[in-house]
Amino acid sequence: MARVLSLFRHQPFLVHVGRRKPALCKMSMDSRARMVFAAAVEAVQPDTVVRQSIERKQDSVIINGHTFTLKHNLHLVGFGKAVLGMAAEAERILGDHLVKGVVSVPHGIQQTLQQNGKDHLLLKENSRIRVMEGAKHNLPDTDAQKAAEVIKQLASELTEEDLLLVLISGGGSALLPAPIPPISLQEKQDVTRKLAGAGATIQELNTVRCALSLLKGGRLAHYAHPAQVVSLILSDVIGDPLDFIASGPTVPSEVWPEEVVSVLERYKLLNSLPASVKEVLERPSPSRSHKTNESSRSVRVLNTVIGSNSVALKSAGRRALELGFRPLVLAPGVCGDVRAVSKLYGLLARFACSREEPPPEIAAELLKLGPEVGVESWDLCRTMQVLSEGRTEGWGSTCLLAGGEPTVKLTGKGRGGRNQELALRVGLELRGMQLPPTGPVFLSGGTDGQDGPTDAAGAITDGGLYEEAQAQALDVNNFLTNNDSYTFFSRLSAGQRLLVPGLTCTNVMDVHMLLIPPIPINIG
């Protein structure tokens, strides 16, 4: 281990947090973990991210360093689960120049916001923005398709003098279905569903979606040409790839029919395609024409990510510092099987809480596991160095933060979600370690406030979980086999370990948190 870390000794990784010992905090680690998670969610509220990204100066607006003139020429469209709150804030700031707008949002969202006291995320009664609800159960439907058609029509009517503000958040793809005629919505859904079931990657699915859509893959921006298009994006995708978020309706791209055919052949679906899909794929590619190439170069688009998992983690780190922890971000893109991810956090906890130099086997195992769970070796080495320095120099408590979206292999029919199952599995990995406040605490929570089909965002765990469950006659392994983590945490100590923030109105994937107490050092 010493050899691994010595490679990085000269790097000043901790300049940003300083070398002072944070003040001791009398609150429990559980309470502080919940407060740090709340800060992460608050930082990516739809109205907050819009307000922080738009600077109004009289009759102009500055977005991401670019200045645009306002002269009653602003139009607005949006699609996604968080878009209603984004639109409400945009209208508050720019409404005096807004001509009209339309947003495609989830079915029932207005009533849900009202019932949860979130009136600030609703449009005013005299709003110029039309709200269209659709995509029940997060699936494209005819209501969402009607909204997509209205959005396309609005974009098509714009002139060179107009400014189109496009608001995009997670769930935007289902809320903007616009299959190329004569393909029906059902036929398009069947093709993508079969692809997903055959094991196609998200890149391959995106390629096919864009090829069969009137609006995805940059085509919404083409309809808006020659207007200036500005997209504000709340990302729910690892790495914030613009062309993947809602399938990139304002991100110019070229999808060749040959690419789509290749994907469909790979998964043996080419021969079973509906006649309408075959007809569209057999048409000459418009991207080959000189006219369309010229149009692609002249399309004026500014795409800006205004909220993401990284933004949430930064805010969580600031709150952790206020609460007496030294913040340390591992990575914003943790992925892979939840069992491997739980092992990662178990190993990091044992590495960080070791009273002596950790066995080199732990570092080797972490570095081997990293690529499997989306964490670069560089990030692991940096993290281990910081944890080692914190232990040897006595810097006090640490808050290790990460984000992402692990996956769960379904083997049962219970109720739960990836965050609750991750917390449960990490609890098993921490078995035998000291209990808080002298042992580590782990939290995993979805920033959308809903982990699977439950009312919980996630759960909090520590090294005492297994014994606590045994004392209450709860068989942890049975619950895991049945993917029944929500039922487990609901029954365990009357649900005290569940994380239930309620409706959060946002989504930037998950937040993982490992709180590490000050570790006494054994000096031999």
XYZ file of C-alpha atoms in Angstrom:
524
model
C 0.000 0.000 0.000
C 2.812 2.394 0.890
C 4.265 1.906 -2.578
C 0.924 2.727 -4.217
C 0.398 5.882 -2.176
C 3.972 7.114 -2.429
C 3.362 7.786 -6.112
C 0.942 10.539 -5.142
C 2.571 12.128 -2.057
C 3.551 15.289 -3.894
C -0.013 16.062 -5.014
C -1.788 18.707 -2.840
C -5.167 16.959 -2.836
C -6.442 18.648 0.317
C -5.779 22.281 -0.428
C -9.477 22.910 -0.925
C -10.470 21.681 2.551
C -7.522 22.948 4.513
C -5.654 21.226 7.308
C -7.614 22.485 10.267
C -9.508 20.050 12.443
C -13.230 20.664 12.072
C -15.188 21.590 15.169
C -16.749 18.665 16.990
C -20.470 18.256 16.438
C -22.837 16.951 19.100
C -25.426 15.701 16.615
C -25.526 11.983 15.846
C -23.835 10.743 12.682
C -27.224 9.540 11.451
C -28.692 13.061 11.772
C -25.714 14.669 10.081
C -25.854 12.156 7.213
C -29.485 13.107 6.604
C -28.613 16.819 6.643
C -25.819 16.332 4.119
C -28.194 14.410 1.837
C -30.793 17.179 2.166
C -28.177 19.733 1.076
C -27.385 17.648 -1.999
C -31.060 17.585 -3.017
C -31.598 21.266 -2.273
C -28.742 22.268 -4.596
C -30.443 20.708 -7.617
C -33.988 21.942 -7.088
C -35.447 22.899 -10.484
C -36.070 26.541 -9.575
C -32.675 26.880 -7.894
C -30.636 25.627 -10.862
C -32.535 27.873 -13.301
C -32.154 30.930 -11.065
C -28.420 30.338 -10.744
C -27.938 29.851 -14.495
C -29.847 32.890 -15.780
C -28.540 36.425 -15.250
C -30.991 39.110 -16.299
C -29.632 42.526 -17.291
C -32.412 44.856 -18.437
C -33.341 43.745 -21.963
C -30.749 41.009 -22.227
C -30.023 37.688 -20.567
C -26.648 36.080 -19.858
C -26.460 32.280 -19.875
C -23.158 30.444 -19.515
C -21.221 33.557 -20.529
C -23.323 34.207 -23.644
C -25.505 37.316 -23.937
C -28.837 37.228 -25.766
C -31.045 40.220 -26.599
C -34.621 40.192 -25.334
C -37.225 42.039 -27.391
C -40.489 40.190 -26.781
C -38.973 37.370 -28.802
C -38.692 34.616 -26.177
C -40.427 31.269 -26.641
C -40.150 28.352 -24.217
C -40.565 24.589 -24.478
C -39.704 21.879 -22.004
C -40.035 18.176 -21.282
C -39.106 16.183 -18.191
C -40.121 15.373 -14.629
C -38.577 18.541 -13.152
C -39.461 20.893 -16.004
C -42.559 22.493 -14.465
C -40.495 24.066 -11.657
C -37.816 25.069 -14.147
C -40.422 26.761 -16.354
C -42.021 28.584 -13.402
C -38.668 30.113 -12.434
C -37.748 30.962 -16.030
C -41.052 32.800 -16.427
C -40.466 34.695 -13.165
C -37.150 35.955 -14.495
C -37.924 36.443 -18.199
C -41.718 36.540 -18.345
C -41.989 40.143 -19.566
C -40.397 39.058 -22.864
C -42.094 35.662 -23.131
C -44.412 35.272 -26.128
C -45.620 31.740 -25.418
C -44.496 28.340 -24.302
C -45.474 24.704 -23.807
C -44.113 22.061 -21.434
C -44.651 18.296 -21.455
C -44.699 17.026 -17.860
C -45.696 13.822 -16.031
C -49.340 12.961 -15.575
C -50.723 14.356 -12.306
C -47.646 16.432 -11.459
C -49.565 19.697 -10.902
C -51.934 18.101 -8.402
C -49.041 16.322 -6.675
C -47.092 19.570 -6.273
C -50.155 21.319 -4.842
C -50.796 18.512 -2.374
C -47.187 18.639 -1.185
C -47.078 22.404 -0.661
C -44.763 23.027 -3.635
C -46.738 25.945 -5.089
C -43.515 27.809 -5.931
C -42.880 25.165 -8.615
C -46.236 25.792 -10.288
C -46.985 28.303 -13.030
C -49.090 31.362 -12.240
C -52.733 31.487 -13.324
C -51.987 34.047 -16.046
C -48.966 32.152 -17.368
C -48.202 32.212 -21.084
C -46.917 28.662 -20.826
C -49.252 25.789 -21.663
C -48.910 22.691 -19.475
C -49.547 19.299 -21.078
C -49.461 16.205 -18.868
C -48.705 12.711 -20.146
C -46.447 9.649 -19.958
C -48.322 7.768 -17.238
C -46.015 5.359 -15.385
C -43.046 7.017 -17.129
C -43.979 5.471 -20.487
C -44.625 7.389 -23.734
C -48.336 7.662 -24.504
C -50.696 9.522 -26.831
C -50.936 12.495 -24.452
C -47.147 12.918 -24.491
C -47.171 12.496 -28.273
C -49.702 15.339 -28.589
C -47.447 17.525 -26.438
C -44.470 16.677 -28.663
C -46.465 17.723 -31.734
C -47.351 21.083 -30.135
C -43.682 21.610 -29.228
C -42.631 20.797 -32.811
C -45.216 23.202 -34.193
C -44.056 26.027 -31.911
C -40.426 25.487 -32.910
C -41.306 25.363 -36.613
C -42.890 28.839 -36.541
C -39.838 30.688 -35.179
C -37.801 33.271 -37.085
C -34.206 34.440 -37.017
C -35.148 37.121 -34.470
C -36.550 34.612 -31.968
C -34.958 32.984 -28.934
C -36.121 29.488 -27.981
C -35.437 28.444 -24.385
C -35.547 24.640 -24.064
C -35.816 23.101 -20.591
C -34.814 19.435 -20.246
C -34.697 17.072 -17.275
C -34.811 13.350 -16.528
C -37.838 11.621 -18.021
C -37.719 13.931 -21.017
C -37.439 11.118 -23.542
C -40.771 9.553 -22.529
C -42.403 12.993 -22.575
C -41.263 13.833 -26.126
C -42.307 10.855 -28.268
C -42.492 11.778 -31.954
C -42.073 8.721 -34.177
C -41.432 9.413 -37.860
C -44.593 8.604 -39.861
C -45.796 6.039 -40.707
C -44.283 4.500 -37.550
C -46.805 4.357 -34.714
C -45.899 5.083 -31.111
C -46.586 1.461 -30.185
C -44.345 0.163 -32.971
C -41.480 2.384 -31.897
C -41.895 1.310 -28.269
C -41.938 -2.363 -29.282
C -38.659 -2.012 -31.180
C -36.845 -0.278 -28.309
C -38.322 -2.687 -25.748
C -37.111 -5.715 -27.706
C -33.668 -4.136 -28.063
C -33.430 -3.468 -24.335
C -34.569 -7.021 -23.586
C -31.902 -8.396 -25.918
C -29.188 -6.592 -23.953
C -28.524 -3.544 -26.140
C -26.352 -0.834 -24.594
C -27.732 2.612 -23.819
C -25.682 3.949 -26.756
C -27.291 1.449 -29.130
C -30.780 2.183 -27.793
C -30.152 5.892 -28.233
C -29.007 5.400 -31.829
C -32.228 3.605 -32.723
C -34.467 6.040 -30.815
C -32.954 9.019 -32.632
C -33.222 7.379 -36.051
C -36.944 6.768 -35.587
C -37.790 10.169 -34.062
C -38.791 13.514 -35.552
C -37.331 15.461 -32.603
C -34.526 13.519 -30.931
C -30.893 13.574 -32.005
C -30.846 17.337 -32.563
C -33.952 17.455 -34.754
C -35.886 19.785 -32.442
C -33.102 22.351 -32.955
C -33.437 21.889 -36.728
C -37.168 22.608 -36.571
C -36.378 25.796 -34.635
C -33.848 27.012 -37.222
C -33.079 29.884 -37.863
C -33.943 30.900 -34.271
C -31.330 30.901 -31.504
C -31.817 27.824 -29.306
C -30.657 27.746 -25.675
C -31.109 24.528 -23.682
C -30.910 24.352 -19.893
C -30.403 20.752 -18.840
C -30.866 19.021 -15.487
C -28.876 15.832 -16.019
C -29.832 12.395 -14.698
C -27.193 10.506 -16.694
C -23.700 9.484 -15.554
C -21.112 11.814 -17.068
C -23.768 14.269 -18.356
C -23.497 13.252 -22.057
C -25.674 15.806 -23.848
C -26.721 13.422 -26.617
C -28.066 10.864 -24.104
C -30.117 13.149 -21.846
C -33.666 12.849 -23.245
C -31.904 11.537 -26.406
C -30.426 14.969 -27.176
C -33.222 16.820 -29.026
C -31.076 19.963 -29.236
C -27.723 18.246 -29.766
C -26.893 18.123 -33.494
C -25.902 14.612 -34.507
C -25.905 12.368 -37.546
C -27.522 8.951 -37.344
C -27.000 6.915 -40.497
C -29.498 4.191 -41.439
C -26.558 1.793 -41.795
C -25.736 2.270 -38.099
C -29.284 1.444 -37.073
C -29.435 -1.604 -39.331
C -26.145 -2.811 -37.851
C -27.531 -2.552 -34.294
C -30.743 -4.362 -35.232
C -28.800 -7.112 -37.022
C -26.540 -7.553 -33.997
C -29.549 -8.461 -31.868
C -31.314 -10.459 -34.618
C -34.268 -8.081 -34.802
C -33.954 -6.896 -38.408
C -36.287 -9.495 -39.896
C -39.036 -8.947 -37.334
C -39.295 -5.175 -37.800
C -42.697 -3.630 -38.571
C -43.099 -2.575 -42.209
C -43.280 1.084 -41.161
C -39.868 0.954 -39.464
C -38.337 -0.749 -42.495
C -39.802 1.955 -44.727
C -38.210 4.744 -42.669
C -34.833 3.022 -42.519
C -34.837 2.462 -46.285
C -35.295 6.164 -47.043
C -32.202 8.085 -48.220
C -30.433 9.672 -45.279
C -31.216 13.410 -45.183
C -27.809 14.020 -43.610
C -26.186 13.163 -46.956
C -27.721 16.142 -48.716
C -25.662 19.306 -49.183
C -28.580 21.446 -48.041
C -28.962 19.612 -44.715
C -25.229 19.724 -44.054
C -25.283 23.496 -44.528
C -28.290 23.696 -42.195
C -26.472 21.621 -39.545
C -23.569 24.043 -39.533
C -25.811 27.090 -39.306
C -28.083 25.861 -36.488
C -27.507 28.138 -33.502
C -27.600 26.103 -30.291
C -26.213 26.571 -26.791
C -26.552 23.481 -24.571
C -25.789 24.023 -20.887
C -25.957 21.498 -18.035
C -27.230 23.531 -15.070
C -27.745 20.694 -12.570
C -26.093 17.306 -12.162
C -24.876 14.758 -9.658
C -21.566 16.628 -9.414
C -23.414 19.827 -8.438
C -25.278 17.896 -5.737
C -22.056 16.366 -4.387
C -20.344 19.779 -4.187
C -23.200 21.142 -2.110
C -23.181 18.036 0.076
C -19.453 18.529 0.642
C -19.969 22.120 1.777
C -22.651 21.041 4.241
C -20.478 18.199 5.515
C -17.690 20.686 6.236
C -20.112 22.860 8.234
C -21.117 19.786 10.241
C -17.567 18.902 11.234
C -16.494 16.530 8.466
C -13.676 16.734 5.976
C -15.450 16.231 2.581
C -13.907 13.908 0.034
C -15.553 13.083 -3.310
C -14.730 9.621 -4.652
C -16.557 9.765 -8.021
C -19.889 10.925 -9.491
C -20.400 7.882 -11.720
C -20.530 4.761 -9.546
C -22.362 2.018 -11.439
C -22.436 -1.726 -11.919
C -23.974 -4.494 -9.853
C -25.061 -3.394 -6.392
C -23.222 -6.364 -4.845
C -19.889 -5.189 -6.235
C -20.643 -1.582 -5.214
C -21.420 -2.659 -1.646
C -18.108 -4.499 -1.509
C -16.351 -1.310 -2.658
C -17.780 0.711 0.235
C -17.116 -2.085 2.713
C -13.449 -2.172 1.690
C -13.152 1.627 1.826
C -14.662 1.653 5.297
C -12.178 -0.949 6.558
C -9.304 0.882 4.884
C -10.312 4.208 6.423
C -11.080 2.856 9.904
C -7.929 0.789 10.302
C -5.972 1.878 13.388
C -2.750 0.748 11.758
C -1.440 0.777 8.201
C -4.139 -1.157 6.273
C -3.096 -4.511 4.798
C -1.930 -4.038 1.176
C -4.510 -6.619 0.125
C -7.306 -4.091 0.735
C -5.773 -1.536 -1.630
C -5.126 -4.218 -4.256
C -8.715 -5.455 -4.025
C -10.079 -1.914 -4.308
C -8.016 -1.197 -7.418
C -9.161 -4.477 -8.962
C -12.810 -3.706 -8.166
C -12.759 -0.086 -9.391
C -13.295 -0.626 -13.148
C -16.209 -2.966 -12.401
C -18.074 -0.199 -10.560
C -17.162 2.819 -12.676
C -14.413 4.241 -10.455
C -11.055 5.079 -12.047
C -7.869 3.763 -10.443
C -6.672 7.359 -10.176
C -9.713 8.293 -8.086
C -9.234 5.274 -5.833
C -5.531 6.023 -5.303
C -6.324 9.677 -4.577
C -9.052 8.664 -2.122
C -6.829 6.146 -0.337
C -4.059 8.718 -0.047
C -6.386 11.272 1.536
C -7.815 8.684 3.940
C -4.297 7.585 4.918
C -3.183 11.165 5.546
C -6.326 11.821 7.553
C -5.557 8.835 9.757
C -1.838 9.489 10.294
C -2.177 13.247 10.777
C -5.326 13.082 12.893
C -7.603 15.275 10.784
C -10.814 14.082 12.418
C -14.022 12.867 10.784
C -14.337 12.378 7.014
C -17.390 12.410 4.759
C -16.708 10.312 1.664
C -19.190 11.185 -1.094
C -20.033 9.532 -4.394
C -22.879 9.438 -6.891
C -24.161 7.325 -9.703
C -26.706 4.631 -10.411
C -25.891 1.001 -9.566
C -28.077 -1.845 -10.829
C -29.895 -4.644 -9.020
C -30.286 -8.153 -10.366
C -33.876 -9.140 -9.676
C -34.269 -12.578 -8.098
C -37.497 -12.011 -6.169
C -40.758 -10.080 -6.089
C -40.345 -7.954 -2.978
C -40.507 -4.170 -2.624
C -37.353 -2.111 -2.671
C -34.919 -0.205 -4.819
C -31.215 -0.008 -5.574
C -30.487 2.460 -2.757
C -32.173 0.437 -0.033
C -30.607 -2.779 -1.287
C -27.187 -1.112 -1.443
C -27.559 0.147 2.140
C -28.600 -3.315 3.285
C -25.656 -4.992 1.563
C -23.177 -2.394 2.854
C -24.551 -3.062 6.355
C -23.475 -6.681 5.937
C -20.052 -5.578 4.663
C -19.614 -3.423 7.800
C -20.505 -6.275 10.154
C -18.025 -6.558 13.002
C -16.860 -2.947 12.793
C -17.423 -0.531 15.661
C -20.781 1.155 15.985
C -21.324 4.914 15.653
C -20.087 7.320 16.869
C -16.767 5.420 16.827
C -17.602 3.397 13.721
C -18.645 4.282 10.147
C -22.130 5.146 8.876
C -23.303 4.607 5.287
C -26.196 6.325 3.476
C -27.540 5.708 -0.003
C -30.390 7.835 -1.342
C -32.039 8.664 -4.651
C -32.245 12.406 -5.230
C -35.743 11.959 -6.694
C -36.970 10.834 -3.284
C -38.373 7.574 -4.606
C -36.295 4.402 -4.582
C -38.171 1.849 -6.641
C -41.940 1.567 -6.021
C -41.630 2.841 -2.441
C -42.010 6.100 -0.511
C -38.382 5.955 0.662
C -35.352 7.454 -1.105
C -32.955 4.988 0.505
C -31.629 4.000 3.903
C -28.843 4.467 6.465
C -26.779 1.640 7.871
C -23.767 0.762 10.045
C -21.873 -2.186 11.477
C -24.673 -3.088 13.898
C -27.286 -3.802 11.232
C -26.952 -7.600 11.176
C -27.148 -8.058 14.947
C -30.028 -5.584 15.149
C -31.925 -7.605 12.537
C -31.185 -10.891 14.282
C -32.470 -9.525 17.587
C -35.742 -8.685 15.821
C -35.993 -12.084 14.070
C -35.397 -10.613 10.599
C -33.461 -12.853 8.195
C -31.353 -10.449 6.117
C -30.478 -12.979 3.441
C -34.113 -13.917 2.822
C -35.013 -10.266 2.292
C -32.100 -9.836 -0.119
C -33.014 -12.934 -2.115
C -36.538 -11.576 -2.526
C -35.317 -8.026 -3.344
C -37.424 -6.927 -0.375
C -35.198 -4.263 1.161
C -38.038 -1.788 1.773
C -40.005 -4.328 3.821
C -36.827 -5.161 5.755
C -36.036 -1.558 6.671
C -39.715 -0.827 7.420
C -39.816 -3.652 9.977
C -36.356 -3.046 11.407
C -36.632 -0.789 14.477
C -39.933 0.663 13.233
C -38.373 2.033 10.043
C -35.878 4.353 11.793
C -33.140 3.631 9.241
C -35.269 4.561 6.213
C -34.532 7.809 4.394
C -37.889 9.434 3.561
C -37.456 13.032 2.333
C -40.801 13.119 0.507
C -41.323 14.678 -2.909
C -38.011 16.238 -3.996
C -39.090 17.515 -7.464
C -35.684 16.730 -8.975
C -33.476 13.840 -10.079
C -29.706 13.705 -10.548
C -29.323 9.989 -9.762
C -28.135 8.770 -6.350
C -25.952 10.060 -3.525
C -23.727 7.646 -1.584
C -22.161 8.747 1.672
C -19.687 7.053 4.019
C -19.118 8.909 7.287
C -15.838 7.972 8.911
C -15.160 8.964 12.547
C -11.770 10.099 13.865
C -9.572 7.007 14.089
C -7.200 6.605 17.075
C -3.770 5.567 15.825
C -1.846 2.646 17.312
C 1.796 3.695 17.537
C 3.948 0.635 17.872
